[in-house]
Amino acid sequence: MRTRTLLAVAVPVALAPLLLAGGLWWAQRPVEPAWHDNAVAEATETADRIQARFVRDHLYKAADYAHTAGQEAGVAVLQVHGETHWQTGVTLVLRITGHGQGVNGHGVVIKGDAQVCFRFRLGPERDARDDGIDCPSGDPLPIRPDPSLSGVDDRLKRALAAAGPDETAARAAVDGLGLDPAVRREIAAARGTVGVALRAAQYDCLLARVGPTGAQTWRPSHTQLAPGELPCTAGTALSSQFGRSPH
């Protein structure tokens, strides 16, 4: 009986420091801010979108992977190794910034950003991705952003309609749009019609033509603009392919 009494007293006394230490650890444990999970989820969604674009755009060169990834907002290309998908394979490390918000313990909405690094291993036999890796040190690679033709369609149509089927006037009309100098422009005339091709990137192409009946614009589909398919040229704007949907 005496032994049981001593144990009943000694055990709680012995455990007390452990319980106290555990309580202090729990109170001081690192807790992710309320917005953190949402920010990581947004960064992961961006990585998913980039990975899908690699496939959709039929990329295989290391430089093209890096350039495409670098067009996404909040993405920094930290490392690129390899040359092509099917020969050496390509390894790409990206740092992606995600934005999130959450409610703290006082009911206040707070916002914050999280930077998450992803490693894409592309080929030579299969593709894989590692999420949440340690970010390598060093500055991001310089990736030049592509220009954009967003919002140009109606402006181009109106400008060409005012110029009419005159090549010189059409060139002046295109120059007057104030496009980014990086946008490639091509203008040609044939059989009383002027064709115009504007290209900002592989899949950002705007074609137009103006003839006796007025001006038209057309954007070929993503499929039609794939490498080896329809060229984004003034010749295409003047051809029977203009305005046709892919089969």
mmCIF file of C-alpha atoms in Angstrom:
data_model
loop_
_atom_site.group_PDB
_atom_site.id
_atom_site.type_symbol
_atom_site.label_atom_id
_atom_site.label_comp_id
_atom_site.label_asym_id
_atom_site.label_seq_id
_atom_site.Cartn_x
_atom_site.Cartn_y
_atom_site.Cartn_z
ATOM 1 C CA MET A 1 0.000 0.000 0.000
ATOM 2 C CA ARG A 2 2.859 2.332 0.916
ATOM 3 C CA THR A 3 4.541 1.649 -2.487
ATOM 4 C CA ARG A 4 1.378 2.558 -4.372
ATOM 5 C CA THR A 5 1.072 5.786 -2.420
ATOM 6 C CA LEU A 6 4.641 6.769 -3.220
ATOM 7 C CA LEU A 7 4.109 6.057 -6.934
ATOM 8 C CA ALA A 8 0.919 8.077 -6.955
ATOM 9 C CA VAL A 9 2.877 11.039 -5.625
ATOM 10 C CA ALA A 10 6.143 10.519 -7.524
ATOM 11 C CA VAL A 11 4.767 9.984 -11.032
ATOM 12 C CA PRO A 12 2.934 13.310 -11.337
ATOM 13 C CA VAL A 13 5.935 15.104 -9.826
ATOM 14 C CA ALA A 14 8.259 13.456 -12.359
ATOM 15 C CA LEU A 15 5.961 14.193 -15.282
ATOM 16 C CA ALA A 16 5.347 17.796 -14.314
ATOM 17 C CA PRO A 17 8.533 19.174 -15.996
ATOM 18 C CA LEU A 18 7.778 17.218 -19.153
ATOM 19 C CA LEU A 19 4.216 18.506 -19.279
ATOM 20 C CA LEU A 20 5.433 22.037 -18.659
ATOM 21 C CA ALA A 21 8.030 21.745 -21.413
ATOM 22 C CA GLY A 22 5.430 20.324 -23.778
ATOM 23 C CA GLY A 23 3.055 23.146 -22.979
ATOM 24 C CA LEU A 24 5.734 25.754 -23.605
ATOM 25 C CA TRP A 25 6.678 24.106 -26.926
ATOM 26 C CA TRP A 26 3.044 24.055 -28.033
ATOM 27 C CA ALA A 27 2.600 27.699 -27.132
ATOM 28 C CA GLN A 28 5.810 28.741 -28.913
ATOM 29 C CA ARG A 29 5.655 26.322 -31.871
ATOM 30 C CA PRO A 30 6.069 27.933 -35.321
ATOM 31 C CA VAL A 31 2.634 28.437 -36.840
ATOM 32 C CA GLU A 32 2.144 29.280 -40.481
ATOM 33 C CA PRO A 33 0.173 32.504 -40.943
ATOM 34 C CA ALA A 34 -3.466 32.138 -41.944
ATOM 35 C CA TRP A 35 -2.824 33.156 -45.543
ATOM 36 C CA HIS A 36 0.104 30.785 -46.107
ATOM 37 C CA ASP A 37 -1.766 27.701 -47.314
ATOM 38 C CA ASN A 38 -3.757 29.752 -49.831
ATOM 39 C CA ALA A 39 -0.574 31.345 -51.149
ATOM 40 C CA VAL A 40 1.109 27.946 -51.581
ATOM 41 C CA ALA A 41 -2.006 26.630 -53.337
ATOM 42 C CA GLU A 42 -1.935 29.548 -55.781
ATOM 43 C CA ALA A 43 1.758 28.962 -56.518
ATOM 44 C CA THR A 44 0.995 25.284 -57.164
ATOM 45 C CA GLU A 45 -1.831 26.210 -59.543
ATOM 46 C CA THR A 46 0.610 28.369 -61.479
ATOM 47 C CA ALA A 47 3.043 25.446 -61.688
ATOM 48 C CA ASP A 48 0.201 23.236 -62.969
ATOM 49 C CA ARG A 49 -0.660 25.815 -65.619
ATOM 50 C CA ILE A 50 2.957 26.078 -66.782
ATOM 51 C CA GLN A 51 3.288 22.303 -66.970
ATOM 52 C CA ALA A 52 0.117 22.043 -69.067
ATOM 53 C CA ARG A 53 1.383 24.763 -71.393
ATOM 54 C CA PHE A 54 4.632 22.869 -71.951
ATOM 55 C CA VAL A 55 2.566 19.997 -73.341
ATOM 56 C CA ARG A 56 0.045 22.107 -75.253
ATOM 57 C CA ASP A 57 2.758 24.134 -76.980
ATOM 58 C CA HIS A 58 4.770 21.035 -77.969
ATOM 59 C CA LEU A 59 7.952 22.368 -76.378
ATOM 60 C CA TYR A 60 11.178 20.378 -76.349
ATOM 61 C CA LYS A 61 14.077 22.871 -76.218
ATOM 62 C CA ALA A 62 15.487 24.051 -72.885
ATOM 63 C CA ALA A 63 15.420 27.713 -73.947
ATOM 64 C CA ASP A 64 11.743 27.448 -74.955
ATOM 65 C CA TYR A 65 10.778 25.882 -71.630
ATOM 66 C CA ALA A 66 12.524 28.688 -69.760
ATOM 67 C CA HIS A 67 11.051 31.426 -71.966
ATOM 68 C CA THR A 68 7.513 30.073 -71.674
ATOM 69 C CA ALA A 69 7.708 29.698 -67.888
ATOM 70 C CA GLY A 70 9.107 33.202 -67.540
ATOM 71 C CA GLN A 71 6.040 34.735 -69.204
ATOM 72 C CA GLU A 72 3.872 33.894 -66.192
ATOM 73 C CA ALA A 73 3.454 36.625 -63.596
ATOM 74 C CA GLY A 74 5.289 35.935 -60.354
ATOM 75 C CA VAL A 75 7.600 33.304 -61.860
ATOM 76 C CA ALA A 76 11.394 33.466 -61.686
ATOM 77 C CA VAL A 77 13.511 30.963 -63.623
ATOM 78 C CA LEU A 78 16.401 30.043 -61.337
ATOM 79 C CA GLN A 79 18.088 27.158 -63.159
ATOM 80 C CA VAL A 80 17.990 25.418 -66.546
ATOM 81 C CA HIS A 81 20.005 22.294 -67.327
ATOM 82 C CA GLY A 82 20.056 20.169 -70.461
ATOM 83 C CA GLU A 83 19.324 20.915 -74.090
ATOM 84 C CA THR A 84 16.310 19.004 -75.414
ATOM 85 C CA HIS A 85 13.576 16.819 -73.998
ATOM 86 C CA TRP A 86 14.341 13.617 -75.891
ATOM 87 C CA GLN A 87 18.146 13.743 -75.825
ATOM 88 C CA THR A 88 19.633 15.093 -72.587
ATOM 89 C CA GLY A 89 16.346 15.829 -70.872
ATOM 90 C CA VAL A 90 15.722 19.278 -69.394
ATOM 91 C CA THR A 91 15.663 20.251 -65.719
ATOM 92 C CA LEU A 92 14.018 23.546 -64.859
ATOM 93 C CA VAL A 93 13.846 25.136 -61.402
ATOM 94 C CA LEU A 94 11.239 27.854 -60.898
ATOM 95 C CA ARG A 95 10.479 30.117 -57.949
ATOM 96 C CA ILE A 96 6.802 30.983 -57.973
ATOM 97 C CA THR A 97 5.194 33.629 -55.802
ATOM 98 C CA GLY A 98 1.674 32.854 -54.603
ATOM 99 C CA HIS A 99 -0.704 35.337 -53.016
ATOM 100 C CA GLY A 100 -3.015 34.343 -50.195
ATOM 101 C CA GLN A 101 -5.303 35.671 -47.518
ATOM 102 C CA GLY A 102 -6.857 34.308 -44.356
ATOM 103 C CA VAL A 103 -8.488 35.282 -41.076
ATOM 104 C CA ASN A 104 -6.408 35.422 -37.908
ATOM 105 C CA GLY A 105 -7.553 34.564 -34.395
ATOM 106 C CA HIS A 106 -9.086 38.015 -33.981
ATOM 107 C CA GLY A 107 -11.246 37.735 -37.085
ATOM 108 C CA VAL A 108 -9.082 40.135 -39.096
ATOM 109 C CA VAL A 109 -8.399 39.377 -42.778
ATOM 110 C CA ILE A 110 -4.674 39.333 -43.466
ATOM 111 C CA LYS A 111 -2.788 38.876 -46.720
ATOM 112 C CA GLY A 112 0.677 37.685 -47.611
ATOM 113 C CA ASP A 113 2.918 36.149 -50.265
ATOM 114 C CA ALA A 114 4.751 32.830 -50.258
ATOM 115 C CA GLN A 115 7.616 31.861 -52.558
ATOM 116 C CA VAL A 116 7.662 28.181 -53.490
ATOM 117 C CA CYS A 117 10.289 26.465 -55.629
ATOM 118 C CA PHE A 118 9.486 23.684 -58.109
ATOM 119 C CA ARG A 119 11.792 21.393 -60.048
ATOM 120 C CA PHE A 120 10.529 20.220 -63.448
ATOM 121 C CA ARG A 121 12.293 17.151 -64.840
ATOM 122 C CA LEU A 122 11.331 16.947 -68.513
ATOM 123 C CA GLY A 123 12.421 13.799 -70.360
ATOM 124 C CA PRO A 124 14.221 12.082 -71.789
ATOM 125 C CA GLU A 125 11.907 9.158 -70.953
ATOM 126 C CA ARG A 126 9.255 10.687 -68.718
ATOM 127 C CA ASP A 127 8.319 13.954 -67.047
ATOM 128 C CA ALA A 128 8.198 14.546 -63.291
ATOM 129 C CA ARG A 129 7.927 17.456 -60.881
ATOM 130 C CA ASP A 130 9.146 18.098 -57.342
ATOM 131 C CA ASP A 131 7.160 20.665 -55.349
ATOM 132 C CA GLY A 132 8.344 22.699 -52.399
ATOM 133 C CA ILE A 133 12.064 22.094 -52.857
ATOM 134 C CA ASP A 134 14.743 24.275 -51.262
ATOM 135 C CA CYS A 135 15.222 27.309 -53.471
ATOM 136 C CA PRO A 136 18.743 27.523 -54.915
ATOM 137 C CA SER A 137 20.690 30.711 -54.341
ATOM 138 C CA GLY A 138 21.537 33.152 -57.085
ATOM 139 C CA ASP A 139 19.701 35.664 -59.229
ATOM 140 C CA PRO A 140 16.958 34.575 -61.645
ATOM 141 C CA LEU A 141 17.811 34.177 -65.307
ATOM 142 C CA PRO A 142 16.863 37.190 -67.459
ATOM 143 C CA ILE A 143 13.727 36.247 -69.409
ATOM 144 C CA ARG A 144 12.435 38.838 -71.854
ATOM 145 C CA PRO A 145 8.639 39.218 -71.647
ATOM 146 C CA ASP A 146 6.716 38.784 -74.875
ATOM 147 C CA PRO A 147 4.785 41.765 -76.215
ATOM 148 C CA SER A 148 1.014 41.470 -76.418
ATOM 149 C CA LEU A 149 -1.647 42.070 -79.057
ATOM 150 C CA SER A 150 -4.432 42.243 -76.502
ATOM 151 C CA GLY A 151 -6.981 44.888 -77.441
ATOM 152 C CA VAL A 152 -5.479 45.505 -80.904
ATOM 153 C CA ASP A 153 -8.114 43.713 -83.021
ATOM 154 C CA ASP A 154 -10.748 46.452 -83.217
ATOM 155 C CA ARG A 155 -8.173 49.230 -83.450
ATOM 156 C CA LEU A 156 -6.468 47.534 -86.383
ATOM 157 C CA LYS A 157 -9.769 46.910 -88.182
ATOM 158 C CA ARG A 158 -10.827 50.549 -87.852
ATOM 159 C CA ALA A 159 -7.434 51.833 -88.943
ATOM 160 C CA LEU A 160 -7.371 49.621 -92.050
ATOM 161 C CA ALA A 161 -10.945 50.467 -92.932
ATOM 162 C CA ALA A 162 -10.004 54.149 -92.916
ATOM 163 C CA ALA A 163 -6.864 53.495 -94.983
ATOM 164 C CA GLY A 164 -8.558 51.376 -97.639
ATOM 165 C CA PRO A 165 -6.812 48.856 -99.943
ATOM 166 C CA ASP A 166 -3.698 50.958 -100.391
ATOM 167 C CA GLU A 167 -0.423 49.436 -99.188
ATOM 168 C CA THR A 168 1.244 52.728 -98.280
ATOM 169 C CA ALA A 169 -1.812 53.938 -96.380
ATOM 170 C CA ALA A 170 -2.127 50.572 -94.645
ATOM 171 C CA ARG A 171 1.488 50.738 -93.484
ATOM 172 C CA ALA A 172 0.918 54.220 -92.102
ATOM 173 C CA ALA A 173 -2.244 53.005 -90.369
ATOM 174 C CA VAL A 174 -0.381 50.132 -88.673
ATOM 175 C CA ASP A 175 2.449 52.455 -87.650
ATOM 176 C CA GLY A 176 -0.119 54.768 -86.111
ATOM 177 C CA LEU A 177 -1.326 52.081 -83.708
ATOM 178 C CA GLY A 178 1.720 52.586 -81.484
ATOM 179 C CA LEU A 179 2.449 48.876 -81.123
ATOM 180 C CA ASP A 180 5.289 47.490 -79.053
ATOM 181 C CA PRO A 181 8.432 47.610 -81.248
ATOM 182 C CA ALA A 182 8.917 43.886 -80.525
ATOM 183 C CA VAL A 183 5.723 43.007 -82.419
ATOM 184 C CA ARG A 184 6.664 41.634 -85.835
ATOM 185 C CA ARG A 185 4.758 43.320 -88.681
ATOM 186 C CA GLU A 186 4.334 42.204 -92.260
ATOM 187 C CA ILE A 187 2.259 43.974 -94.933
ATOM 188 C CA ALA A 188 1.755 42.968 -98.562
ATOM 189 C CA ALA A 189 -0.678 43.706 -101.383
ATOM 190 C CA ALA A 190 -2.121 41.513 -104.126
ATOM 191 C CA ARG A 191 -5.121 41.697 -106.450
ATOM 192 C CA GLY A 192 -6.482 44.907 -104.958
ATOM 193 C CA THR A 193 -6.273 43.696 -101.353
ATOM 194 C CA VAL A 194 -3.776 44.493 -98.595
ATOM 195 C CA GLY A 195 -2.830 41.795 -96.096
ATOM 196 C CA VAL A 196 -1.416 42.467 -92.635
ATOM 197 C CA ALA A 197 0.206 40.087 -90.161
ATOM 198 C CA LEU A 198 1.074 41.044 -86.595
ATOM 199 C CA ARG A 199 2.873 38.558 -84.356
ATOM 200 C CA ALA A 200 3.759 39.076 -80.698
ATOM 201 C CA ALA A 201 4.591 35.441 -79.871
ATOM 202 C CA GLN A 202 4.218 31.965 -81.355
ATOM 203 C CA TYR A 203 0.568 31.767 -80.360
ATOM 204 C CA ASP A 204 -0.295 35.479 -80.392
ATOM 205 C CA CYS A 205 -0.973 36.269 -84.045
ATOM 206 C CA LEU A 206 -3.410 38.731 -85.592
ATOM 207 C CA LEU A 207 -4.120 38.678 -89.328
ATOM 208 C CA ALA A 208 -6.107 41.286 -91.246
ATOM 209 C CA ARG A 209 -6.915 42.298 -94.777
ATOM 210 C CA VAL A 210 -8.623 45.227 -96.402
ATOM 211 C CA GLY A 211 -10.145 45.259 -99.868
ATOM 212 C CA PRO A 212 -12.909 46.967 -101.816
ATOM 213 C CA THR A 213 -15.538 45.536 -99.448
ATOM 214 C CA GLY A 214 -13.870 46.687 -96.232
ATOM 215 C CA ALA A 215 -11.520 45.398 -93.536
ATOM 216 C CA GLN A 216 -11.495 42.070 -91.702
ATOM 217 C CA THR A 217 -9.416 40.653 -88.867
ATOM 218 C CA TRP A 218 -8.806 37.040 -87.835
ATOM 219 C CA ARG A 219 -6.882 35.212 -85.140
ATOM 220 C CA PRO A 220 -5.808 31.685 -86.108
ATOM 221 C CA SER A 221 -6.394 29.069 -83.428
ATOM 222 C CA HIS A 222 -3.744 27.697 -81.111
ATOM 223 C CA THR A 223 -3.685 24.475 -83.150
ATOM 224 C CA GLN A 224 -3.229 26.345 -86.438
ATOM 225 C CA LEU A 225 -0.277 28.310 -85.030
ATOM 226 C CA ALA A 226 1.679 25.258 -83.833
ATOM 227 C CA PRO A 227 5.169 24.926 -85.344
ATOM 228 C CA GLY A 228 4.953 23.557 -88.857
ATOM 229 C CA GLU A 229 1.322 24.572 -89.304
ATOM 230 C CA LEU A 230 -0.154 27.869 -90.537
ATOM 231 C CA PRO A 231 2.398 30.698 -90.804
ATOM 232 C CA CYS A 232 1.561 34.096 -89.343
ATOM 233 C CA THR A 233 2.335 36.091 -92.510
ATOM 234 C CA ALA A 234 0.781 38.661 -94.793
ATOM 235 C CA GLY A 235 0.638 35.897 -97.411
ATOM 236 C CA THR A 236 -1.691 33.894 -95.155
ATOM 237 C CA ALA A 237 -3.844 36.994 -94.682
ATOM 238 C CA LEU A 238 -4.196 37.239 -98.463
ATOM 239 C CA SER A 239 -4.762 33.517 -99.011
ATOM 240 C CA SER A 240 -7.855 31.321 -99.027
ATOM 241 C CA GLN A 241 -6.808 30.078 -95.541
ATOM 242 C CA PHE A 242 -7.837 33.405 -94.006
ATOM 243 C CA GLY A 243 -10.743 32.957 -91.616
ATOM 244 C CA ARG A 244 -10.885 29.182 -91.856
ATOM 245 C CA SER A 245 -11.437 27.117 -88.741
ATOM 246 C CA PRO A 246 -9.153 24.104 -88.123
ATOM 247 C CA HIS A 247 -10.532 20.748 -89.236
#
